[in-house]
Tab-separated table of C-alpha atoms in Angstrom:
chain	number	residue	atom	x	y	z
A	1	MET	CA	5.156	-9.853	-13.741
A	2	SER	CA	6.776	-12.675	-11.812
A	3	LEU	CA	9.719	-12.077	-9.521
A	4	ALA	CA	11.874	-14.180	-11.828
A	5	ALA	CA	10.929	-12.017	-14.814
A	6	ARG	CA	11.701	-8.843	-12.887
A	7	VAL	CA	15.097	-10.133	-11.792
A	8	THR	CA	15.908	-11.180	-15.345
A	9	ALA	CA	14.961	-7.736	-16.657
A	10	ALA	CA	16.522	-5.569	-13.971
A	11	ALA	CA	19.260	-7.302	-12.024
A	12	ASP	CA	22.023	-5.756	-14.145
A	13	HIS	CA	20.633	-2.227	-13.888
A	14	GLY	CA	21.342	-1.177	-10.329
A	15	GLY	CA	19.516	-2.043	-7.126
A	16	PRO	CA	15.774	-2.378	-6.553
A	17	ARG	CA	13.687	0.766	-6.951
A	18	PHE	CA	13.078	1.424	-3.262
A	19	LEU	CA	16.524	0.527	-1.961
A	20	ASP	CA	17.642	3.406	0.275
A	21	ARG	CA	14.285	5.102	-0.346
A	22	ARG	CA	12.078	2.884	1.825
A	23	PHE	CA	14.606	0.454	3.358
A	24	ASP	CA	18.370	0.103	3.306
A	25	SER	CA	20.317	-2.981	2.268
A	26	ALA	CA	20.098	-4.381	5.808
A	27	GLY	CA	16.314	-4.051	5.852
A	28	ALA	CA	16.260	-1.044	8.190
A	29	VAL	CA	13.580	1.555	7.519
A	30	VAL	CA	14.666	4.702	5.670
A	31	SER	CA	12.964	8.005	6.454
A	32	CYS	CA	10.415	9.050	3.791
A	33	PRO	CA	7.860	11.158	5.701
A	34	GLY	CA	4.429	11.996	4.389
A	35	ASN	CA	0.701	11.542	4.887
A	36	THR	CA	-1.901	9.163	3.510
A	37	VAL	CA	-5.481	7.891	3.783
A	38	ILE	CA	-5.645	4.212	4.676
A	39	ALA	CA	-7.688	1.525	6.371
A	40	HIS	CA	-5.661	-0.457	8.880
A	41	ILE	CA	-6.447	-4.130	9.348
A	42	TYR	CA	-7.444	-4.639	12.967
A	43	ASP	CA	-9.164	-8.038	12.925
A	44	PRO	CA	-6.714	-10.454	14.649
A	45	ALA	CA	-7.961	-13.421	12.624
A	46	VAL	CA	-7.338	-11.608	9.350
A	47	LEU	CA	-3.931	-10.444	10.534
A	48	ASP	CA	-3.022	-14.010	11.505
A	49	ILE	CA	-3.720	-15.216	7.962
A	50	LEU	CA	-1.796	-12.362	6.354
A	51	THR	CA	1.218	-12.606	8.634
A	52	ASP	CA	1.317	-16.384	8.162
A	53	ALA	CA	1.465	-15.753	4.413
A	54	GLN	CA	4.294	-13.275	4.949
A	55	ALA	CA	6.197	-15.760	7.107
A	56	ARG	CA	5.897	-18.559	4.549
A	57	LEU	CA	7.238	-16.321	1.804
A	58	ALA	CA	9.961	-14.871	4.030
A	59	GLU	CA	11.228	-18.385	4.773
A	60	THR	CA	12.140	-18.960	1.120
A	61	GLU	CA	15.632	-18.219	-0.162
A	62	ALA	CA	14.386	-15.135	-2.009
A	63	GLY	CA	12.454	-14.054	1.062
A	64	GLY	CA	15.687	-12.765	2.563
A	65	CYS	CA	15.883	-10.234	-0.279
A	66	PHE	CA	12.794	-8.410	0.989
A	67	ALA	CA	12.158	-6.053	3.901
A	68	TRP	CA	8.871	-7.348	5.363
A	69	LEU	CA	6.359	-4.914	6.830
A	70	PRO	CA	5.295	-5.469	10.451
A	71	ARG	CA	1.884	-6.785	11.435
A	72	ALA	CA	0.727	-3.479	12.924
A	73	SER	CA	1.379	-1.582	9.697
A	74	LEU	CA	-0.659	-3.801	7.348
A	75	HIS	CA	-3.348	-1.755	5.642
A	76	CYS	CA	-5.227	-0.945	2.457
A	77	THR	CA	-4.422	2.475	1.012
A	78	GLN	CA	-7.630	4.248	0.047
A	79	PHE	CA	-5.855	7.302	-1.294
A	80	ASN	CA	-2.095	7.801	-1.368
A	81	GLY	CA	-1.405	11.259	0.024
A	82	LEU	CA	1.863	13.174	-0.099
A	83	ILE	CA	5.487	12.237	0.343
A	84	TYR	CA	7.039	15.552	1.295
A	85	ALA	CA	10.140	15.027	-0.827
A	86	GLU	CA	8.138	14.397	-4.026
A	87	ARG	CA	7.103	17.891	-5.105
A	88	SER	CA	6.951	17.672	-8.890
A	89	ALA	CA	3.872	19.156	-10.560
A	90	ALA	CA	2.684	15.647	-11.428
A	91	HIS	CA	2.609	14.587	-7.752
A	92	TRP	CA	1.782	17.798	-5.892
A	93	PRO	CA	-1.738	19.140	-5.254
A	94	PHE	CA	-3.269	21.992	-7.163
A	95	GLY	CA	-3.890	24.735	-4.600
A	96	LEU	CA	-0.898	23.935	-2.382
A	97	ALA	CA	2.321	25.867	-2.766
A	98	VAL	CA	5.163	23.683	-3.950
A	99	ASP	CA	7.315	25.008	-1.115
A	100	ALA	CA	4.654	24.453	1.556
A	101	THR	CA	5.929	23.373	4.941
A	102	ARG	CA	5.314	19.893	6.217
A	103	ALA	CA	2.722	21.256	8.656
A	104	ALA	CA	0.931	23.106	5.863
A	105	ALA	CA	0.932	19.995	3.665
A	106	ASP	CA	-0.537	17.925	6.508
A	107	ALA	CA	-3.220	20.526	7.206
A	108	PHE	CA	-4.116	20.733	3.513
A	109	MET	CA	-4.486	16.979	3.127
A	110	ARG	CA	-6.373	16.590	6.383
A	111	GLU	CA	-8.870	19.214	5.205
A	112	ALA	CA	-9.322	17.231	1.982
A	113	PHE	CA	-9.843	14.061	4.017
A	114	GLU	CA	-12.490	15.703	6.175
A	115	ALA	CA	-14.264	17.162	3.117
A	116	ALA	CA	-14.636	13.880	1.216
A	117	GLU	CA	-17.851	12.029	2.050
A	118	VAL	CA	-17.606	8.360	2.927
A	119	PRO	CA	-20.024	6.347	0.752
A	120	ASP	CA	-22.884	4.385	2.235
A	121	THR	CA	-21.689	1.095	0.710
A	122	PRO	CA	-19.442	-1.209	2.771
A	123	PHE	CA	-15.731	-1.504	2.043
A	124	VAL	CA	-15.400	-5.222	1.358
A	125	VAL	CA	-12.679	-6.664	-0.866
A	126	THR	CA	-11.586	-10.030	-2.224
A	127	PRO	CA	-7.891	-11.009	-2.391
A	128	THR	CA	-7.052	-11.699	-6.037
A	129	ARG	CA	-3.313	-11.911	-6.728
A	130	PHE	CA	0.168	-11.130	-5.547
A	131	TYR	CA	1.672	-8.349	-7.595
A	132	GLY	CA	4.062	-5.419	-7.469
A	133	HIS	CA	7.276	-7.029	-8.699
A	134	ALA	CA	7.448	-4.495	-11.522
A	135	ASP	CA	7.765	-1.889	-8.760
A	136	ASP	CA	10.198	-4.053	-6.750
A	137	ALA	CA	7.661	-4.737	-4.015
A	138	LEU	CA	5.164	-7.419	-3.066
A	139	GLY	CA	1.505	-6.646	-2.503
A	140	LEU	CA	-1.711	-8.603	-2.149
A	141	GLY	CA	-4.038	-7.225	-4.795
A	142	LEU	CA	-7.632	-6.611	-3.723
A	143	THR	CA	-10.778	-6.386	-5.815
A	144	ALA	CA	-13.845	-4.655	-4.431
A	145	THR	CA	-16.963	-6.800	-4.186
A	146	ASP	CA	-19.834	-5.813	-6.473
A	147	THR	CA	-21.541	-4.013	-3.605
A	148	ALA	CA	-18.428	-2.154	-2.518
A	149	HIS	CA	-16.897	-1.315	-5.887
A	150	PRO	CA	-18.824	1.868	-6.786
A	151	GLY	CA	-18.330	3.367	-3.348
A	152	MET	CA	-14.654	2.500	-2.935
A	153	ARG	CA	-13.678	3.976	-6.283
A	154	ALA	CA	-15.957	6.978	-5.809
A	155	TYR	CA	-14.410	7.676	-2.397
A	156	ARG	CA	-10.926	7.581	-3.878
A	157	ASN	CA	-12.043	9.981	-6.609
A	158	ALA	CA	-13.647	12.283	-4.041
A	159	LEU	CA	-10.413	12.423	-2.043
A	160	ALA	CA	-8.442	13.157	-5.223
A	161	ALA	CA	-10.818	15.960	-6.172
A	162	ALA	CA	-10.726	17.500	-2.698
A	163	ALA	CA	-6.924	17.363	-2.660
A	164	GLY	CA	-6.401	18.563	-6.227
A	165	LEU	CA	-4.611	15.347	-7.124
A	166	ALA	CA	-6.852	13.731	-9.728
A	167	HIS	CA	-4.116	14.466	-12.298
A	168	ARG	CA	-1.540	12.313	-10.525
A	169	PRO	CA	-0.147	9.470	-12.686
A	170	GLY	CA	-1.711	6.125	-11.847
A	171	HIS	CA	-4.749	7.541	-10.069
A	172	ALA	CA	-7.417	6.217	-12.428
A	173	ASP	CA	-6.099	2.652	-12.650
A	174	TYR	CA	-4.887	2.326	-9.060
A	175	GLU	CA	-5.214	-1.211	-7.678
A	176	PHE	CA	-6.251	-1.495	-4.055
A	177	HIS	CA	-3.820	-3.716	-2.189
A	178	ILE	CA	-2.037	-4.626	1.030
A	179	THR	CA	1.728	-4.171	0.781
A	180	PHE	CA	3.684	-7.065	2.271
A	181	ALA	CA	7.309	-6.184	1.529
A	182	TYR	CA	9.874	-4.225	-0.487
A	183	LEU	CA	12.848	-5.693	-2.345
A	184	ILE	CA	16.233	-4.657	-0.960
A	185	ARG	CA	18.460	-6.893	-3.117
A	186	TRP	CA	18.082	-9.141	-6.159
A	187	PRO	CA	17.728	-12.880	-5.594
A	188	SER	CA	19.195	-15.412	-7.974
A	189	ILE	CA	16.981	-16.497	-10.866
A	190	ALA	CA	16.590	-19.946	-9.299
A	191	ALA	CA	15.565	-18.446	-5.960
A	192	ALA	CA	13.120	-16.103	-7.682
A	193	GLU	CA	11.532	-18.977	-9.605
A	194	ALA	CA	11.149	-20.970	-6.389
A	195	PHE	CA	9.629	-17.918	-4.715
A	196	ASP	CA	7.088	-17.559	-7.522
A	197	ALA	CA	6.022	-21.183	-7.062
A	198	VAL	CA	5.553	-20.727	-3.316
A	199	THR	CA	3.677	-17.491	-3.946
A	200	ASP	CA	1.118	-19.356	-6.049
A	201	THR	CA	0.509	-21.843	-3.234
A	202	VAL	CA	0.319	-19.154	-0.558
A	203	LEU	CA	-2.130	-17.121	-2.645
A	204	ALA	CA	-4.456	-20.095	-3.028
A	205	ASP	CA	-4.428	-20.609	0.737
A	206	VAL	CA	-5.064	-16.916	1.456
A	207	LYS	CA	-7.998	-16.820	-0.959
A	208	ALA	CA	-9.484	-19.944	0.616
A	209	ALA	CA	-9.088	-18.594	4.152
A	210	LEU	CA	-10.092	-15.010	3.337
A	211	PRO	CA	-12.851	-14.905	0.709
A	212	ASN	CA	-13.305	-11.261	1.697
A	213	ILE	CA	-11.906	-8.582	3.974
A	214	ARG	CA	-14.037	-5.815	5.486
A	215	PHE	CA	-12.590	-2.460	6.489
A	216	ASP	CA	-14.225	-0.554	9.320
A	217	GLN	CA	-12.801	2.949	9.085
A	218	SER	CA	-10.966	5.423	6.913
A	219	GLU	CA	-7.922	6.999	8.554
A	220	PHE	CA	-5.851	10.066	7.789
A	221	CYS	CA	-2.316	9.214	8.876
A	222	HIS	CA	1.165	10.679	9.141
A	223	PHE	CA	4.205	8.488	8.589
A	224	GLU	CA	7.958	8.759	8.887
A	225	GLY	CA	8.575	5.470	7.082
A	226	MET	CA	6.738	2.385	5.898
A	227	THR	CA	6.561	0.572	9.234
A	228	HIS	CA	4.183	2.821	11.173
A	229	PHE	CA	1.190	4.959	10.187
A	230	ALA	CA	0.004	7.266	12.956
A	231	VAL	CA	-3.749	7.872	12.826
A	232	LYS	CA	-4.601	11.574	13.152
A	233	SER	CA	-8.271	11.459	12.172
A	234	ALA	CA	-10.715	8.645	11.378
A	235	LYS	CA	-14.188	8.212	9.906
A	236	PRO	CA	-16.329	5.074	10.166
A	237	LEU	CA	-17.034	3.179	6.961
A	238	ALA	CA	-20.421	1.754	6.099
A	239	ARG	CA	-21.069	-1.728	7.365
């Protein structure tokens, strides 16, 4: 879905999905603590390309309608863990009490992280598309290379099994990605259409500059919001 299509469909139905859940209307981070399993991007050359893409999109008229994630937080989520406030049966692990404390939830998920074996295939991905407008965000979609694909998906499944979260909606068809930004207000249709055109150009440049991205480690992290992910444990990935 293009940004213009999303604005057309949703602009008269309240604010963007993550407004006041991830960021407020001024772009300030909103507390939404939890834990997750990710792979940060540490290569400065890769970060330069990604942050240049962010800057080019942010400079558009519609770019001011997004809260852009900082360079240090850019990552690929290998397995989305828990947001403490989301405790419905569909999003909470089997084997963990629904009223578990934050400390207990962290300990439970860290144990699952430690139990899941990292595959012996490298984690190498190819940027494919910008997406996420249906969820009022902007992400760079990633496709695993032929060598990496079985291991990346198997690792995600192993983490889900260890955590008792294989039932969670969206698990099976999850698309690996790097989140760039979250919408905090609706742009005009004209601004959204212009943004879509720039996005196409930026994507072509990113794909030319980054035919693949390699991740070096898997990290169990805590977070208070979407701008910082504190690494609590890490495992090397195959190279």
